[in-house]
């Protein structure tokens, strides 16, 4: 589980650094990048994806599968929030 958590920490750090650099260059863009967390539809979709993937991930890889399912859920939520509403 060590390498998985280290990889996850690197991914989170890279996203935070990306947000900070963007905020320094153009004030106000940092909150816009994380606005998907306030979109209820996107958060629900990401949570469902994380649960489904977490179930399959648990059977395939154990606890590491849950970690990657969480990352996938966040990416799904981000992608859904970028799509125009129907």
Short mmCIF file of the C-alpha atoms (twelve columns), coordinates in Angstrom:
data_MODEL
# 
_entry.id   MODEL 
# 
loop_
_atom_site.group_PDB 
_atom_site.id 
_atom_site.type_symbol 
_atom_site.label_atom_id 
_atom_site.label_alt_id 
_atom_site.label_comp_id 
_atom_site.label_asym_id 
_atom_site.label_seq_id 
_atom_site.Cartn_x 
_atom_site.Cartn_y 
_atom_site.Cartn_z 
_atom_site.pdbx_PDB_model_num 
ATOM 1  C CA . UNK A 1  0.000   0.000  0.000   1 
ATOM 2  C CA . UNK A 2  3.033   2.293  0.474   1 
ATOM 3  C CA . UNK A 3  3.777   2.984  -3.196  1 
ATOM 4  C CA . UNK A 4  0.083   3.549  -3.902  1 
ATOM 5  C CA . UNK A 5  -0.268  6.179  -1.195  1 
ATOM 6  C CA . UNK A 6  2.970   7.831  -2.274  1 
ATOM 7  C CA . UNK A 7  1.733   8.000  -5.869  1 
ATOM 8  C CA . UNK A 8  -1.581  9.434  -4.705  1 
ATOM 9  C CA . UNK A 9  0.244   12.049 -2.608  1 
ATOM 10 C CA . UNK A 10 2.321   13.062 -5.651  1 
ATOM 11 C CA . UNK A 11 -0.834  13.413 -7.775  1 
ATOM 12 C CA . UNK A 12 -2.547  15.560 -5.139  1 
ATOM 13 C CA . UNK A 13 0.562   17.714 -4.704  1 
ATOM 14 C CA . UNK A 14 0.815   18.231 -8.475  1 
ATOM 15 C CA . UNK A 15 -2.824  19.363 -8.639  1 
ATOM 16 C CA . UNK A 16 -2.346  21.762 -5.733  1 
ATOM 17 C CA . UNK A 17 0.828   23.215 -7.266  1 
ATOM 18 C CA . UNK A 18 -0.958  23.592 -10.609 1 
ATOM 19 C CA . UNK A 19 -3.769  25.474 -8.882  1 
ATOM 20 C CA . UNK A 20 -1.337  27.718 -6.984  1 
ATOM 21 C CA . UNK A 21 0.637   28.615 -10.106 1 
ATOM 22 C CA . UNK A 22 -2.566  29.361 -11.997 1 
ATOM 23 C CA . UNK A 23 -3.804  31.518 -9.121  1 
ATOM 24 C CA . UNK A 24 -0.558  33.485 -9.067  1 
ATOM 25 C CA . UNK A 25 -0.700  34.132 -12.806 1 
ATOM 26 C CA . UNK A 26 -4.417  34.945 -12.966 1 
ATOM 27 C CA . UNK A 27 -6.058  35.690 -9.595  1 
ATOM 28 C CA . UNK A 28 -9.425  33.982 -9.203  1 
ATOM 29 C CA . UNK A 29 -8.723  30.994 -11.443 1 
ATOM 30 C CA . UNK A 30 -7.811  28.700 -8.569  1 
ATOM 31 C CA . UNK A 31 -11.352 28.562 -7.223  1 
ATOM 32 C CA . UNK A 32 -12.693 28.105 -10.756 1 
ATOM 33 C CA . UNK A 33 -10.549 24.986 -11.186 1 
ATOM 34 C CA . UNK A 34 -12.059 23.381 -8.088  1 
ATOM 35 C CA . UNK A 35 -15.650 24.542 -8.732  1 
ATOM 36 C CA . UNK A 36 -16.596 21.001 -9.731  1 
ATOM 37 C CA . UNK A 37 -16.693 20.139 -6.017  1 
ATOM 38 C CA . UNK A 38 -19.697 22.471 -5.640  1 
ATOM 39 C CA . UNK A 39 -21.594 20.901 -8.566  1 
ATOM 40 C CA . UNK A 40 -24.026 18.432 -7.009  1 
ATOM 41 C CA . UNK A 41 -24.570 16.449 -10.208 1 
ATOM 42 C CA . UNK A 42 -20.847 16.046 -10.741 1 
ATOM 43 C CA . UNK A 43 -20.196 15.015 -7.142  1 
ATOM 44 C CA . UNK A 44 -23.003 12.426 -7.217  1 
ATOM 45 C CA . UNK A 45 -21.761 10.988 -10.500 1 
ATOM 46 C CA . UNK A 46 -18.192 10.833 -9.194  1 
ATOM 47 C CA . UNK A 47 -19.363 9.144  -5.993  1 
ATOM 48 C CA . UNK A 48 -21.286 6.487  -7.922  1 
ATOM 49 C CA . UNK A 49 -18.281 5.865  -10.178 1 
ATOM 50 C CA . UNK A 50 -15.972 5.625  -7.158  1 
ATOM 51 C CA . UNK A 51 -18.288 3.141  -5.423  1 
ATOM 52 C CA . UNK A 52 -18.631 0.902  -8.483  1 
ATOM 53 C CA . UNK A 53 -14.943 1.024  -9.263  1 
ATOM 54 C CA . UNK A 54 -14.122 0.569  -5.586  1 
ATOM 55 C CA . UNK A 55 -16.128 -2.632 -5.483  1 
ATOM 56 C CA . UNK A 56 -14.304 -4.058 -8.479  1 
ATOM 57 C CA . UNK A 57 -11.002 -2.626 -7.294  1 
ATOM 58 C CA . UNK A 58 -11.346 -4.272 -3.898  1 
ATOM 59 C CA . UNK A 59 -11.772 -7.700 -5.469  1 
ATOM 60 C CA . UNK A 60 -8.862  -7.173 -7.867  1 
ATOM 61 C CA . UNK A 61 -6.287  -5.311 -5.790  1 
ATOM 62 C CA . UNK A 62 -7.570  -4.962 -2.231  1 
ATOM 63 C CA . UNK A 63 -7.128  -1.592 -0.488  1 
ATOM 64 C CA . UNK A 64 -5.049  -0.187 -3.361  1 
ATOM 65 C CA . UNK A 65 -8.054  -0.623 -5.621  1 
ATOM 66 C CA . UNK A 66 -10.092 1.613  -3.327  1 
ATOM 67 C CA . UNK A 67 -7.476  4.361  -3.502  1 
ATOM 68 C CA . UNK A 68 -7.480  4.338  -7.299  1 
ATOM 69 C CA . UNK A 69 -11.282 4.186  -7.365  1 
ATOM 70 C CA . UNK A 70 -11.339 7.397  -5.326  1 
ATOM 71 C CA . UNK A 71 -8.967  9.088  -7.782  1 
ATOM 72 C CA . UNK A 72 -11.118 7.897  -10.679 1 
ATOM 73 C CA . UNK A 73 -14.252 9.228  -8.953  1 
ATOM 74 C CA . UNK A 74 -12.700 12.678 -8.603  1 
ATOM 75 C CA . UNK A 75 -11.694 12.653 -12.276 1 
ATOM 76 C CA . UNK A 76 -15.205 11.600 -13.298 1 
ATOM 77 C CA . UNK A 77 -16.683 14.437 -11.227 1 
ATOM 78 C CA . UNK A 78 -14.301 16.887 -12.877 1 
ATOM 79 C CA . UNK A 79 -15.204 15.632 -16.361 1 
ATOM 80 C CA . UNK A 80 -18.949 15.752 -15.680 1 
ATOM 81 C CA . UNK A 81 -18.770 19.325 -14.393 1 
ATOM 82 C CA . UNK A 82 -16.988 20.434 -17.577 1 
ATOM 83 C CA . UNK A 83 -19.826 19.115 -19.743 1 
ATOM 84 C CA . UNK A 84 -22.666 21.561 -20.452 1 
ATOM 85 C CA . UNK A 85 -25.921 20.742 -18.665 1 
ATOM 86 C CA . UNK A 86 -28.531 18.920 -20.730 1 
# 
